[in-house]
Tab-separated table of C-alpha atoms in Angstrom:
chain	number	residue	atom	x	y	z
A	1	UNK	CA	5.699	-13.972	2.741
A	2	UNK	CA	5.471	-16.485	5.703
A	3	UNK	CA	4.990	-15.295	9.461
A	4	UNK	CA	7.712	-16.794	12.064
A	5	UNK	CA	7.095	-17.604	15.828
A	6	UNK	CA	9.486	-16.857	18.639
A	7	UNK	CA	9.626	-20.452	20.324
A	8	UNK	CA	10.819	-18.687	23.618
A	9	UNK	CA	7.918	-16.126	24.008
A	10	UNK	CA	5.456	-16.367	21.139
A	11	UNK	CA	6.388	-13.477	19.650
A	12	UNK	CA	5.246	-13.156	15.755
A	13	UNK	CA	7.513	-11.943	12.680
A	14	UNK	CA	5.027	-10.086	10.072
A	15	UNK	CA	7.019	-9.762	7.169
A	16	UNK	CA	4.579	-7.120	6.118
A	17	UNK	CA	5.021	-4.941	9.098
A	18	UNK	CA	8.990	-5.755	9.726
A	19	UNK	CA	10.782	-4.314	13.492
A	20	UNK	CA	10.857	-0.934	12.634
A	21	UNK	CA	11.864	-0.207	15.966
A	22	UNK	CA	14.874	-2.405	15.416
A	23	UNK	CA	15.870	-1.167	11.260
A	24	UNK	CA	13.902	-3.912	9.857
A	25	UNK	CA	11.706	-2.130	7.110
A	26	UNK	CA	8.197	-3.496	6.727
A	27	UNK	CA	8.484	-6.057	3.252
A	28	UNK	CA	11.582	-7.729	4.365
A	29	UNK	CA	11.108	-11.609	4.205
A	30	UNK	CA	12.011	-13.426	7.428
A	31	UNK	CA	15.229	-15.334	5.419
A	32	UNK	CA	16.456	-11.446	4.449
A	33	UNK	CA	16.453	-10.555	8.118
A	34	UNK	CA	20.283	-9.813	9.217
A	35	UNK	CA	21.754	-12.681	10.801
A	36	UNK	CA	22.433	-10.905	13.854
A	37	UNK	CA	18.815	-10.049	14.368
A	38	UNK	CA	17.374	-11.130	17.429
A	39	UNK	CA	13.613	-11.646	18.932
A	40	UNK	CA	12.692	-7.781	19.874
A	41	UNK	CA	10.481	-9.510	23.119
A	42	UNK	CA	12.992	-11.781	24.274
A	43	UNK	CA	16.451	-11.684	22.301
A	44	UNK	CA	16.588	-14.971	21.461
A	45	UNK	CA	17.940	-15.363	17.671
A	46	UNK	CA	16.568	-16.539	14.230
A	47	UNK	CA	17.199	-20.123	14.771
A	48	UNK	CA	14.512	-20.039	17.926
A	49	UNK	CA	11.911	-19.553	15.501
A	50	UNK	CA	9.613	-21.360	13.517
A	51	UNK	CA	7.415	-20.562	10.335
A	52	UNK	CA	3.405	-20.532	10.978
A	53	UNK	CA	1.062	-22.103	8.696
């Protein structure tokens, strides 16, 4: 599973540790995310980040 960067604030989306904080077990793929999820640093949404690697 791919790791996504918040283009706002650099934040990084591990796949294998999810937002826990935020309901998002650790496993879920960035594309299974909800679509109403949102950066946990800066609350920017999905479409403000980009895939690493």
């Amino acid at each position: 599973m791919d790791k996504y960067e918040c283009i706002a604030c650099g934040y990084i989306y591990d796949p294998e540790i999810g937002d826990p904080e935020h309901g998002i077990a650790p496993g879920t793929a960035f594309e299974d995310l909800p679509d109403d999820w949102v950066c946990p640093d800066c609350g920017v949404s999905k479409d403000q980040f980009e895939k690493l690697g």
